[in-house]
Coordinates of C-alpha atoms in Angstrom, one line a residue:
Chain R
M1 CA -64.8 184.5 89.1
G2 CA -67.6 182.5 87.7
M3 CA -66.3 179.3 89.1
N4 CA -66.9 179.9 92.6
H5 CA -68.2 177.3 95.0
M6 CA -71.9 178.0 94.3
G7 CA -71.1 177.4 90.7
M8 CA -69.4 174.2 91.4
N9 CA -72.2 172.6 93.2
H10 CA -75.1 174.1 91.7
M11 CA -74.7 174.8 88.0
G12 CA -71.2 175.0 87.0
M13 CA -69.9 171.5 87.2
N14 CA -72.3 168.8 86.8
H15 CA -75.8 168.0 87.4
M16 CA -74.9 164.8 89.3
D17 CA -75.6 166.6 92.6
H18 CA -79.3 166.6 91.7
M19 CA -79.8 163.0 91.3
D20 CA -80.9 160.8 94.0
N21 CA -83.2 158.3 92.3
N22 CA -82.6 154.9 90.8
S23 CA -84.7 152.5 89.0
T24 CA -83.2 149.1 88.8
M25 CA -82.2 146.4 91.1
P26 CA -79.1 144.3 91.5
P27 CA -78.8 141.6 89.1
H28 CA -78.2 138.6 91.0
H29 CA -81.3 137.6 92.9
H30 CA -81.0 135.2 95.7
P31 CA -83.8 132.8 95.9
T32 CA -83.8 133.1 99.8
T33 CA -85.5 136.5 99.5
T34 CA -89.3 136.9 99.3
A35 CA -91.1 134.4 97.3
S36 CA -93.0 137.0 95.2
H37 CA -90.2 136.8 92.7
S38 CA -90.7 133.3 91.4
H39 CA -91.9 134.6 88.2
G40 CA -88.9 136.6 87.7
G41 CA -90.5 139.9 87.1
G42 CA -92.1 139.3 83.7
D43 CA -95.1 141.3 84.6
S44 CA -95.5 144.8 83.3
M45 CA -91.9 145.5 84.1
M46 CA -89.2 146.2 81.4
M47 CA -86.0 144.3 81.4
M48 CA -83.3 146.8 81.8
P49 CA -79.8 146.2 80.8
M50 CA -77.1 146.6 83.5
T51 CA -74.0 146.6 81.2
F52 CA -72.9 148.7 78.3
Y53 CA -73.9 147.2 74.9
F54 CA -73.9 148.4 71.3
G55 CA -77.2 147.8 69.5
F56 CA -80.1 149.5 67.9
K57 CA -82.8 147.0 68.3
N58 CA -85.7 147.6 70.4
V59 CA -84.1 150.5 72.4
E60 CA -86.6 152.3 74.5
L61 CA -85.8 155.9 74.9
L62 CA -87.4 157.8 77.8
F63 CA -91.0 157.7 76.5
S64 CA -93.2 154.8 75.8
G65 CA -93.8 155.6 72.2
L66 CA -90.1 156.1 71.4
V67 CA -88.6 152.9 70.4
I68 CA -85.5 152.6 68.2
N69 CA -85.5 149.7 65.8
T70 CA -83.4 150.7 62.9
P71 CA -79.9 152.1 62.3
G72 CA -81.6 155.3 60.8
E73 CA -83.6 155.8 64.0
M74 CA -80.5 155.3 66.1
A75 CA -78.7 157.9 64.1
G76 CA -81.5 160.3 64.5
A77 CA -81.7 159.5 68.2
F78 CA -77.9 160.1 68.3
V79 CA -78.2 163.4 66.8
A80 CA -81.1 164.5 69.1
V81 CA -79.3 163.4 72.3
F82 CA -76.2 165.1 71.2
L83 CA -78.1 168.4 70.6
L84 CA -79.9 167.9 74.0
A85 CA -76.6 167.6 75.7
M86 CA -75.2 170.6 73.9
F87 CA -78.2 172.6 74.9
Y88 CA -77.8 171.6 78.5
E89 CA -74.2 172.9 78.6
G90 CA -75.3 176.1 76.8
L91 CA -78.1 176.6 79.3
K92 CA -75.7 176.3 82.2
I93 CA -73.4 178.9 80.7
A94 CA -76.3 181.1 79.9
R95 CA -77.6 181.0 83.4
E96 CA -74.3 181.9 84.8
G97 CA -74.1 184.9 82.5
L98 CA -77.7 186.0 83.3
L99 CA -77.0 185.7 87.0
R100 CA -73.9 187.9 86.7
K101 CA -75.7 190.4 84.6
S102 CA -78.7 190.7 86.8
Q103 CA -76.8 191.3 90.0
V104 CA -76.5 195.1 89.4
S105 CA -78.5 195.9 92.5
I106 CA -75.4 196.8 94.5
R107 CA -75.9 198.6 97.7
Y108 CA -73.2 200.3 99.5
N109 CA -73.5 201.4 103.0
S110 CA -70.6 202.9 104.8
M111 CA -70.3 203.4 108.5
P112 CA -67.5 205.0 110.5
V113 CA -65.4 202.7 112.5
P114 CA -62.9 203.7 115.2
G115 CA -59.4 202.9 113.9
P116 CA -56.2 202.1 115.6
N117 CA -54.6 205.3 116.6
G118 CA -57.9 207.1 117.5
T119 CA -58.4 207.7 113.7
I120 CA -61.7 207.0 112.2
L121 CA -62.1 204.8 109.3
M122 CA -64.9 204.3 106.9
E123 CA -66.0 200.6 106.5
T124 CA -68.0 200.1 103.4
H125 CA -70.2 197.2 103.0
K126 CA -71.2 196.0 99.6
T127 CA -74.3 193.8 99.2
V128 CA -75.1 192.3 95.8
G129 CA -78.4 190.5 95.4
Q130 CA -81.6 189.8 93.5
Q131 CA -85.0 190.6 94.8
M132 CA -87.4 187.8 95.0
L133 CA -90.2 188.9 92.7
S134 CA -87.9 190.5 90.2
F135 CA -87.9 189.4 86.6
P136 CA -84.4 188.2 86.5
H137 CA -85.0 185.9 89.6
L138 CA -88.3 184.4 88.0
L139 CA -86.4 183.8 84.8
Q140 CA -83.5 182.1 86.8
T141 CA -86.0 179.9 88.4
V142 CA -87.8 178.9 85.2
L143 CA -84.3 178.2 83.6
H144 CA -83.4 176.2 86.7
I145 CA -86.5 174.0 86.3
I146 CA -85.7 173.4 82.7
Q147 CA -82.1 172.6 83.7
V148 CA -83.0 170.0 86.3
V149 CA -85.5 168.3 83.9
I150 CA -83.0 168.1 81.1
S151 CA -80.3 166.9 83.5
Y152 CA -82.6 164.0 84.6
F153 CA -83.4 163.3 81.0
L154 CA -79.7 163.0 80.1
M155 CA -79.2 160.8 83.3
L156 CA -82.0 158.5 82.1
I157 CA -80.7 158.4 78.7
F158 CA -77.3 157.4 80.0
M159 CA -79.0 154.7 82.0
T160 CA -80.2 153.0 78.9
Y161 CA -76.7 151.7 78.9
N162 CA -76.8 151.9 75.1
G163 CA -73.3 152.6 73.9
Y164 CA -74.2 154.9 71.0
L165 CA -76.6 157.0 73.2
C166 CA -73.9 157.4 75.9
I167 CA -71.3 158.5 73.6
A168 CA -73.8 160.9 72.2
V169 CA -74.3 162.3 75.8
A170 CA -70.6 162.6 76.3
A171 CA -69.8 164.0 72.9
G172 CA -72.6 166.6 73.1
A173 CA -71.5 167.6 76.6
G174 CA -68.0 168.2 75.4
T175 CA -68.9 170.0 72.3
G176 CA -71.3 172.2 74.2
Y177 CA -68.8 173.0 76.8
F178 CA -66.2 173.8 74.2
L179 CA -68.5 176.1 72.2
F180 CA -70.4 178.0 75.0
S181 CA -67.7 178.2 77.8
W182 CA -65.3 179.7 75.1
K183 CA -67.1 183.1 75.5
K184 CA -66.7 182.9 79.2
A185 CA -63.1 182.0 78.9
V186 CA -62.3 185.0 76.7
V187 CA -64.6 187.5 78.0
V188 CA -63.6 186.9 81.6
D189 CA -63.9 189.8 83.4
I190 CA -61.0 191.8 84.2
T191 CA -63.1 193.0 87.1
E192 CA -63.4 189.7 88.6
H193 CA -59.7 188.7 89.2
C194 CA -59.8 189.9 92.7
H195 CA -61.8 187.1 94.2
Chain D
M1 CA -80.6 143.1 75.3
P2 CA -77.8 141.5 77.2
N3 CA -78.0 140.9 81.0
G4 CA -81.3 142.4 81.7
I5 CA -83.0 142.4 84.9
A6 CA -86.5 142.9 86.2
A7 CA -87.0 146.3 87.5
D8 CA -89.4 145.7 90.2
E9 CA -87.2 145.5 93.3
M10 CA -85.4 148.5 94.2
H11 CA -83.5 148.5 97.4
F12 CA -80.0 148.3 98.7
I13 CA -78.8 145.0 99.5
F14 CA -75.6 143.6 101.0
S15 CA -74.2 141.0 98.3
D16 CA -70.8 139.8 97.1
K17 CA -72.3 139.4 93.7
A18 CA -72.7 142.2 91.3
V19 CA -72.1 143.1 87.7
L20 CA -70.9 146.7 87.4
L21 CA -70.9 148.7 84.1
F22 CA -69.4 146.2 81.7
D23 CA -69.9 142.7 80.9
F24 CA -66.5 141.6 82.0
W25 CA -66.8 143.4 85.3
R26 CA -68.5 140.6 87.3
V27 CA -68.0 140.1 91.0
H28 CA -68.5 136.7 92.6
S29 CA -66.5 136.7 95.8
P30 CA -65.7 138.9 98.8
T31 CA -62.2 139.6 97.5
G32 CA -63.7 140.7 94.2
M33 CA -66.3 142.8 96.0
A34 CA -63.4 144.5 98.0
L35 CA -61.4 145.2 94.9
S36 CA -64.5 146.5 93.1
V37 CA -65.2 148.8 96.0
L38 CA -61.6 150.1 95.9
V39 CA -61.9 150.8 92.2
V40 CA -65.3 152.7 92.7
L41 CA -63.6 154.6 95.6
L42 CA -60.7 155.7 93.5
L43 CA -63.2 156.6 90.7
A44 CA -65.1 158.9 93.1
I45 CA -61.9 160.4 94.3
L46 CA -60.8 161.0 90.8
Y47 CA -64.2 162.7 90.1
E48 CA -63.8 165.2 92.9
G49 CA -60.1 165.8 91.8
I50 CA -61.1 166.5 88.3
K51 CA -63.7 168.9 89.4
V52 CA -61.0 170.9 91.1
G53 CA -58.6 170.4 88.2
K54 CA -60.9 171.9 85.8
V55 CA -61.0 175.2 87.7
K56 CA -57.2 175.1 88.0
L57 CA -57.2 174.7 84.1
F58 CA -59.5 177.6 83.8
H59 CA -57.0 179.7 85.6
K60 CA -54.4 178.6 83.3
T61 CA -56.4 179.5 80.4
L62 CA -57.0 182.9 81.9
E63 CA -53.3 183.4 82.2
N64 CA -52.8 182.6 78.5
L65 CA -55.5 185.0 77.2
P66 CA -54.7 186.1 73.6
N67 CA -53.7 189.8 73.6
T68 CA -56.1 191.1 76.1
S69 CA -55.6 193.7 78.8
S70 CA -53.9 191.2 81.1
Q71 CA -51.2 190.9 78.7
Q72 CA -51.0 194.7 78.2
L73 CA -50.8 195.0 81.9
I74 CA -47.9 192.7 82.1
L75 CA -46.1 194.1 79.2
G76 CA -46.7 197.7 80.4
S77 CA -45.1 200.4 78.4
D78 CA -42.5 198.0 76.8
Q79 CA -42.0 199.4 73.4
D80 CA -39.3 196.9 72.3
S81 CA -41.8 193.9 72.0
T82 CA -44.0 195.6 69.4
G83 CA -42.0 194.1 66.6
S84 CA -42.3 190.7 67.8
G85 CA -45.8 191.3 69.2
S86 CA -47.6 189.8 66.3
T87 CA -45.8 186.5 66.3
S88 CA -46.0 186.2 70.0
A89 CA -49.7 187.0 69.9
N90 CA -50.2 184.2 67.4
G91 CA -48.2 181.8 69.7
T92 CA -50.2 182.8 72.7
R93 CA -53.5 182.5 70.9
L94 CA -52.5 178.8 70.0
R95 CA -51.4 178.1 73.4
W96 CA -54.7 179.6 74.9
F97 CA -56.5 177.4 72.4
L98 CA -54.7 174.3 73.3
W99 CA -55.3 175.0 77.1
Y100 CA -58.9 175.5 76.4
L101 CA -59.2 172.3 74.3
G102 CA -57.6 170.6 77.3
Q103 CA -60.3 171.9 79.4
S104 CA -63.1 170.8 77.3
L105 CA -61.5 167.2 77.2
V106 CA -61.3 167.2 81.1
H107 CA -65.0 168.2 81.0
V108 CA -65.9 165.3 78.8
I109 CA -64.0 163.0 81.1
Q110 CA -65.7 164.4 84.1
V111 CA -69.1 163.9 82.6
V112 CA -68.4 160.3 81.7
I113 CA -66.8 159.5 85.2
G114 CA -69.7 161.2 86.8
Y115 CA -72.2 158.9 84.8
F116 CA -70.1 155.8 85.6
V117 CA -70.2 156.5 89.3
M118 CA -74.0 157.0 89.0
L119 CA -74.4 153.7 87.2
A120 CA -72.3 152.0 89.8
V121 CA -74.7 153.3 92.6
M122 CA -77.6 152.1 90.4
S123 CA -76.5 148.5 91.0
Y124 CA -78.0 148.9 94.3
N125 CA -75.2 147.2 96.0
T126 CA -74.7 148.7 99.4
W127 CA -70.9 148.0 99.5
I128 CA -70.5 149.8 96.2
F129 CA -72.6 152.7 97.5
L130 CA -70.5 153.1 100.6
G131 CA -67.5 153.0 98.5
V132 CA -68.7 155.9 96.3
V133 CA -69.8 157.9 99.4
L134 CA -66.4 157.4 101.1
G135 CA -64.6 158.2 97.8
S136 CA -66.4 161.4 97.3
A137 CA -65.8 162.3 100.9
V138 CA -62.0 161.7 100.6
G139 CA -61.8 163.3 97.2
Y140 CA -63.6 166.5 98.4
Y141 CA -61.4 166.6 101.5
L142 CA -58.3 166.3 99.5
A143 CA -59.1 168.4 96.5
Y144 CA -61.0 171.3 97.6
P145 CA -58.4 173.0 99.6
L146 CA -56.2 173.0 96.6
L147 CA -58.9 175.3 95.0
N148 CA -57.9 178.2 97.2
M149 CA -54.2 178.1 96.6
T150 CA -53.6 180.3 93.6

Protein backbone atom coordinates (compact mmCIF):
# COMPACT_ATOMS: atom_id res chain seq x y z
CA MET A 1 0.00 0.00 0.00
CA GLY A 2 1.14 3.49 -0.61
CA MET A 3 1.10 4.50 3.01
CA ASN A 4 3.95 2.39 4.16
CA HIS A 5 6.46 3.42 6.74
CA MET A 6 8.72 5.09 4.25
CA GLY A 7 5.82 7.07 2.99
CA MET A 8 4.98 8.19 6.47
CA ASN A 9 8.27 9.63 7.39
CA HIS A 10 9.47 10.79 4.11
CA MET A 11 6.83 12.08 1.87
CA GLY A 12 3.44 10.84 2.77
CA MET A 13 2.62 12.56 5.95
CA ASN A 14 4.21 15.81 6.57
CA HIS A 15 7.30 17.72 5.85
CA MET A 16 7.79 18.44 9.50
CA ASP A 17 10.46 15.83 9.67
CA HIS A 18 12.69 17.93 7.52
CA MET A 19 12.82 20.92 9.60
CA ASP A 20 15.40 21.57 12.16
CA ASN A 21 16.02 25.25 11.92
CA ASN A 22 14.59 28.06 13.94
CA SER A 23 15.09 31.69 13.68
CA THR A 24 13.68 33.55 16.65
CA MET A 25 14.51 33.79 20.27
CA PRO A 26 12.37 33.59 23.40
CA PRO A 27 10.41 36.71 24.12
CA HIS A 28 11.40 37.51 27.65
CA HIS A 29 14.98 38.47 27.86
CA HIS A 30 16.50 38.57 31.31
CA PRO A 31 18.83 41.46 31.84
CA THR A 32 21.27 39.19 33.60
CA THR A 33 22.44 37.75 30.32
CA THR A 34 25.10 39.25 28.14
CA ALA A 35 25.29 42.99 28.12
CA SER A 36 25.36 43.24 24.38
CA HIS A 37 21.59 43.32 24.34
CA SER A 38 21.13 46.64 26.00
CA HIS A 39 19.97 48.16 22.76
CA GLY A 40 17.31 45.53 22.46
CA GLY A 41 18.18 44.39 19.00
CA GLY A 42 17.28 47.34 16.92
CA ASP A 43 20.16 46.87 14.53
CA SER A 44 19.49 45.27 11.27
CA MET A 45 17.34 42.62 12.83
CA MET A 46 13.65 42.41 12.16
CA MET A 47 11.04 42.29 14.83
CA MET A 48 9.26 39.01 14.51
CA PRO A 49 5.92 38.34 16.08
CA MET A 50 5.60 35.45 18.46
CA THR A 51 1.85 35.12 18.64
CA PHE A 52 -0.86 34.86 16.05
CA TYR A 53 -2.32 38.10 14.77
CA PHE A 54 -4.62 39.20 12.00
CA GLY A 55 -3.31 42.11 10.03
CA PHE A 56 -2.19 43.23 6.65
CA LYS A 57 0.09 46.15 7.35
CA ASN A 58 3.78 45.74 6.83
CA VAL A 59 3.78 41.99 6.53
CA GLU A 60 7.05 40.73 5.20
CA LEU A 61 6.71 37.56 3.22
CA LEU A 62 9.77 35.39 2.66
CA PHE A 63 11.76 37.77 0.51
CA SER A 64 12.97 41.27 1.19
CA GLY A 65 11.03 42.91 -1.61
CA LEU A 66 7.77 41.20 -0.74
CA VAL A 67 5.94 43.37 1.75
CA ILE A 68 2.20 43.38 2.11
CA ASN A 69 0.61 46.69 2.95
CA THR A 70 -2.94 46.67 1.64
CA PRO A 71 -5.91 44.30 1.84
CA GLY A 72 -5.63 43.72 -1.90
CA GLU A 73 -2.05 42.59 -1.57
CA MET A 74 -3.01 40.37 1.33
CA ALA A 75 -5.73 38.78 -0.77
CA GLY A 76 -3.23 38.13 -3.53
CA ALA A 77 -0.77 36.67 -1.06
CA PHE A 78 -3.54 34.49 0.38
CA VAL A 79 -4.30 33.05 -3.04
CA ALA A 80 -0.62 32.53 -3.83
CA VAL A 81 0.07 30.75 -0.55
CA PHE A 82 -3.08 28.67 -0.98
CA LEU A 83 -1.93 27.55 -4.41
CA LEU A 84 1.57 26.85 -3.13
CA ALA A 85 0.24 24.58 -0.39
CA MET A 86 -2.01 22.84 -2.90
CA PHE A 87 0.90 22.35 -5.25
CA TYR A 88 2.94 20.88 -2.41
CA GLU A 89 0.32 18.24 -1.68
CA GLY A 90 0.02 17.46 -5.36
CA LEU A 91 3.77 17.10 -5.66
CA LYS A 92 3.79 14.62 -2.80
CA ILE A 93 1.15 12.47 -4.42
CA ALA A 94 2.77 12.74 -7.83
CA ARG A 95 6.08 11.58 -6.44
CA GLU A 96 4.47 8.58 -4.82
CA GLY A 97 2.81 7.66 -8.06
CA LEU A 98 5.97 8.10 -10.06
CA LEU A 99 7.89 5.98 -7.61
CA ARG A 100 5.41 3.18 -7.87
CA LYS A 101 5.32 3.33 -11.62
CA SER A 102 9.08 3.36 -11.99
CA GLN A 103 9.61 0.35 -9.84
CA VAL A 104 9.16 -2.03 -12.70
CA SER A 105 12.57 -3.55 -12.61
CA ILE A 106 11.57 -6.58 -10.69
CA ARG A 107 14.09 -9.31 -10.52
CA TYR A 108 13.15 -12.77 -9.52
CA ASN A 109 15.65 -15.29 -8.53
CA SER A 110 14.64 -18.71 -7.42
CA MET A 111 16.68 -21.20 -5.59
CA PRO A 112 15.92 -24.67 -4.44
CA VAL A 113 15.65 -25.06 -0.73
CA PRO A 114 15.34 -28.32 1.15
CA GLY A 115 11.87 -28.71 2.58
CA PRO A 116 10.58 -30.65 5.57
CA ASN A 117 10.06 -34.21 4.48
CA GLY A 118 13.02 -34.40 2.17
CA THR A 119 11.10 -32.52 -0.51
CA ILE A 120 12.68 -29.69 -2.39
CA LEU A 121 10.97 -26.30 -2.34
CA MET A 122 11.63 -23.40 -4.62
CA GLU A 123 12.19 -20.19 -2.76
CA THR A 124 11.70 -17.14 -4.91
CA HIS A 125 13.17 -13.79 -4.04
CA LYS A 126 11.75 -10.70 -5.57
CA THR A 127 13.75 -7.53 -5.61
CA VAL A 128 12.27 -4.24 -6.64
CA GLY A 129 14.38 -1.21 -7.10
CA GLN A 130 15.69 1.63 -9.12
CA GLN A 131 19.10 2.04 -10.54
CA MET A 132 21.00 5.07 -9.38
CA LEU A 133 21.67 6.66 -12.72
CA SER A 134 18.31 5.93 -14.23
CA PHE A 135 16.10 8.75 -15.33
CA PRO A 136 13.27 7.98 -12.88
CA HIS A 137 15.65 8.22 -9.95
CA LEU A 138 17.11 11.49 -11.15
CA LEU A 139 13.63 12.85 -11.65
CA GLN A 140 12.69 11.73 -8.15
CA THR A 141 15.74 13.51 -6.77
CA VAL A 142 14.90 16.76 -8.54
CA LEU A 143 11.31 16.55 -7.35
CA HIS A 144 12.56 15.82 -3.86
CA ILE A 145 14.62 18.98 -3.84
CA ILE A 146 11.64 20.99 -5.03
CA GLN A 147 9.51 19.38 -2.34
CA VAL A 148 12.01 20.19 0.40
CA VAL A 149 12.31 23.79 -0.72
CA ILE A 150 8.54 24.27 -0.88
CA SER A 151 8.09 22.64 2.51
CA TYR A 152 10.56 25.06 4.04
CA PHE A 153 8.83 27.98 2.33
CA LEU A 154 5.51 26.88 3.77
CA MET A 155 7.10 26.58 7.19
CA LEU A 156 8.55 30.07 6.91
CA ILE A 157 5.20 31.44 5.78
CA PHE A 158 3.53 29.86 8.77
CA MET A 159 6.26 31.37 10.90
CA THR A 160 5.15 34.86 10.02
CA TYR A 161 2.36 34.17 12.53
CA ASN A 162 -0.02 36.07 10.27
CA GLY A 163 -3.48 34.59 10.73
CA TYR A 164 -4.58 35.02 7.14
CA LEU A 165 -1.46 33.40 5.72
CA CYS A 166 -1.59 30.51 8.18
CA ILE A 167 -5.20 29.83 7.26
CA ALA A 168 -4.16 29.91 3.62
CA VAL A 169 -1.51 27.27 4.26
CA ALA A 170 -3.88 24.99 6.14
CA ALA A 171 -6.73 25.40 3.66
CA GLY A 172 -4.42 24.88 0.69
CA ALA A 173 -3.00 21.72 2.26
CA GLY A 174 -6.48 20.39 2.91
CA THR A 175 -7.77 21.20 -0.55
CA GLY A 176 -4.68 19.82 -2.21
CA TYR A 177 -4.94 16.63 -0.22
CA PHE A 178 -8.62 16.37 -1.08
CA LEU A 179 -8.13 16.90 -4.79
CA PHE A 180 -5.00 14.91 -5.40
CA SER A 181 -5.24 12.06 -2.96
CA TRP A 182 -8.68 11.21 -4.32
CA LYS A 183 -7.15 9.55 -7.33
CA LYS A 184 -4.99 7.50 -5.04
CA ALA A 185 -7.88 6.42 -2.89
CA VAL A 186 -9.91 5.31 -5.88
CA VAL A 187 -7.30 3.76 -8.04
CA VAL A 188 -5.78 1.94 -5.29
CA ASP A 189 -4.39 -0.96 -6.42
CA ILE A 190 -6.05 -4.17 -6.06
CA THR A 191 -2.63 -5.63 -6.38
CA GLU A 192 -1.54 -3.92 -3.24
CA HIS A 193 -3.91 -5.28 -0.68
CA CYS A 194 -1.54 -7.98 0.36
CA HIS A 195 1.02 -5.90 2.17
CA MET B 1 3.06 43.91 14.91
CA PRO B 2 2.21 42.70 18.37
CA ASN B 3 4.71 41.16 20.66
CA GLY B 4 7.70 41.37 18.46
CA ILE B 5 11.11 40.32 19.60
CA ALA B 6 14.58 40.82 18.25
CA ALA B 7 15.79 37.92 16.22
CA ASP B 8 19.46 38.10 17.00
CA GLU B 9 19.82 35.59 19.79
CA MET B 10 18.91 32.09 18.95
CA HIS B 11 19.66 29.49 21.52
CA PHE B 12 17.79 27.32 23.95
CA ILE B 13 17.31 28.69 27.41
CA PHE B 14 15.76 27.33 30.55
CA SER B 15 13.13 29.77 31.61
CA ASP B 16 9.82 29.91 33.41
CA LYS B 17 8.56 32.71 31.24
CA ALA B 18 7.31 32.22 27.74
CA VAL B 19 4.62 33.30 25.36
CA LEU B 20 3.37 30.46 23.24
CA LEU B 21 1.44 30.75 20.01
CA PHE B 22 -1.36 33.02 21.21
CA ASP B 23 -1.54 36.30 23.07
CA PHE B 24 -3.40 34.77 25.95
CA TRP B 25 -0.95 31.93 26.45
CA ARG B 26 1.51 33.60 28.73
CA VAL B 27 3.57 31.66 31.18
CA HIS B 28 4.93 33.40 34.25
CA SER B 29 5.55 30.77 36.86
CA PRO B 30 6.91 27.25 37.26
CA THR B 31 3.39 25.90 37.63
CA GLY B 32 2.33 27.60 34.46
CA MET B 33 5.39 26.26 32.70
CA ALA B 34 4.69 22.71 33.91
CA LEU B 35 1.14 23.01 32.65
CA SER B 36 2.31 24.37 29.32
CA VAL B 37 4.80 21.56 28.94
CA LEU B 38 1.99 19.12 29.61
CA VAL B 39 -0.21 20.73 26.97
CA VAL B 40 2.59 20.68 24.42
CA LEU B 41 3.32 17.07 25.30
CA LEU B 42 -0.29 16.10 24.69
CA LEU B 43 -0.24 18.03 21.42
CA ALA B 44 2.78 16.08 20.23
CA ILE B 45 1.17 12.79 21.25
CA LEU B 46 -1.96 13.82 19.37
CA TYR B 47 0.09 14.60 16.30
CA GLU B 48 1.66 11.16 16.21
CA GLY B 49 -1.71 9.60 16.84
CA ILE B 50 -3.31 11.51 14.00
CA LYS B 51 -0.66 10.29 11.62
CA VAL B 52 -1.62 6.72 12.40
CA GLY B 53 -5.31 7.60 12.47
CA LYS B 54 -5.12 8.92 8.95
CA VAL B 55 -3.81 5.62 7.65
CA LYS B 56 -6.57 3.80 9.48
CA LEU B 57 -9.08 6.12 7.86
CA PHE B 58 -7.46 5.37 4.54
CA HIS B 59 -8.15 1.68 5.11
CA LYS B 60 -11.73 2.54 5.90
CA THR B 61 -12.11 4.45 2.65
CA LEU B 62 -10.70 1.47 0.82
CA GLU B 63 -13.39 -0.71 2.27
CA ASN B 64 -16.01 1.69 1.06
CA LEU B 65 -14.78 2.04 -2.50
CA PRO B 66 -17.72 2.63 -4.81
CA ASN B 67 -18.46 -0.37 -7.00
CA THR B 68 -14.99 -1.62 -7.72
CA SER B 69 -13.68 -5.08 -7.98
CA SER B 70 -13.42 -5.33 -4.23
CA GLN B 71 -17.17 -5.12 -3.98
CA GLN B 72 -17.61 -7.54 -6.82
CA LEU B 73 -15.33 -9.94 -5.09
CA ILE B 74 -17.37 -9.65 -1.95
CA LEU B 75 -20.69 -10.01 -3.70
CA GLY B 76 -19.42 -12.87 -5.78
CA SER B 77 -22.01 -14.30 -8.08
CA ASP B 78 -24.92 -13.01 -6.09
CA GLN B 79 -27.59 -12.42 -8.66
CA ASP B 80 -30.28 -11.26 -6.27
CA SER B 81 -28.61 -7.99 -5.46
CA THR B 82 -28.62 -6.66 -9.02
CA GLY B 83 -32.01 -5.04 -8.50
CA SER B 84 -30.92 -3.09 -5.50
CA GLY B 85 -27.46 -2.69 -6.97
CA SER B 86 -27.87 0.85 -8.19
CA THR B 87 -29.24 2.24 -4.96
CA SER B 88 -26.66 0.49 -2.85
CA ALA B 89 -23.96 1.75 -5.21
CA ASN B 90 -25.14 5.31 -4.72
CA GLY B 91 -25.26 4.79 -1.00
CA THR B 92 -21.75 3.39 -0.94
CA ARG B 93 -20.53 6.19 -3.15
CA LEU B 94 -21.80 8.75 -0.69
CA ARG B 95 -20.35 6.79 2.19
CA TRP B 96 -16.99 6.62 0.49
CA PHE B 97 -17.11 10.34 -0.19
CA LEU B 98 -17.86 11.08 3.44
CA TRP B 99 -15.02 8.87 4.62
CA TYR B 100 -12.72 10.60 2.17
CA LEU B 101 -13.89 14.03 3.30
CA GLY B 102 -13.20 13.00 6.86
CA GLN B 103 -9.72 11.96 5.84
CA SER B 104 -9.09 15.37 4.25
CA LEU B 105 -10.24 17.15 7.40
CA VAL B 106 -7.96 14.98 9.48
CA HIS B 107 -5.15 15.98 7.14
CA VAL B 108 -5.84 19.68 7.72
CA ILE B 109 -5.85 19.12 11.48
CA GLN B 110 -2.59 17.23 11.19
CA VAL B 111 -0.95 20.05 9.22
CA VAL B 112 -2.12 22.68 11.69
CA ILE B 113 -1.05 20.71 14.77
CA GLY B 114 2.30 20.01 13.14
CA TYR B 115 2.85 23.71 12.60
CA PHE B 116 1.72 24.55 16.13
CA VAL B 117 4.23 22.10 17.56
CA MET B 118 6.91 23.63 15.34
CA LEU B 119 6.05 27.12 16.53
CA ALA B 120 6.13 25.98 20.15
CA VAL B 121 9.64 24.65 19.64
CA MET B 122 10.49 27.95 17.99
CA SER B 123 9.98 29.68 21.33
CA TYR B 124 13.44 28.29 22.11
CA ASN B 125 12.36 27.33 25.59
CA THR B 126 14.15 24.15 26.59
CA TRP B 127 11.31 22.82 28.76
CA ILE B 128 8.86 23.16 25.92
CA PHE B 129 11.27 21.50 23.54
CA LEU B 130 11.76 18.57 25.91
CA GLY B 131 8.01 18.32 26.23
CA VAL B 132 7.67 18.09 22.46
CA VAL B 133 10.38 15.46 22.19
CA LEU B 134 8.90 13.37 24.98
CA GLY B 135 5.41 13.72 23.56
CA SER B 136 6.58 12.63 20.10
CA ALA B 137 8.36 9.64 21.62
CA VAL B 138 5.36 8.57 23.69
CA GLY B 139 2.97 9.20 20.82
CA TYR B 140 5.05 7.18 18.40
CA TYR B 141 5.46 4.41 20.93
CA LEU B 142 1.74 4.16 21.56
CA ALA B 143 0.40 4.76 18.09
CA TYR B 144 2.60 2.97 15.60
CA PRO B 145 1.93 -0.58 16.77
CA LEU B 146 -1.71 0.11 16.01
CA LEU B 147 -0.70 0.57 12.41
CA ASN B 148 -0.01 -3.09 11.91
CA MET B 149 -3.23 -4.24 13.44
CA THR B 150 -5.54 -4.50 10.43
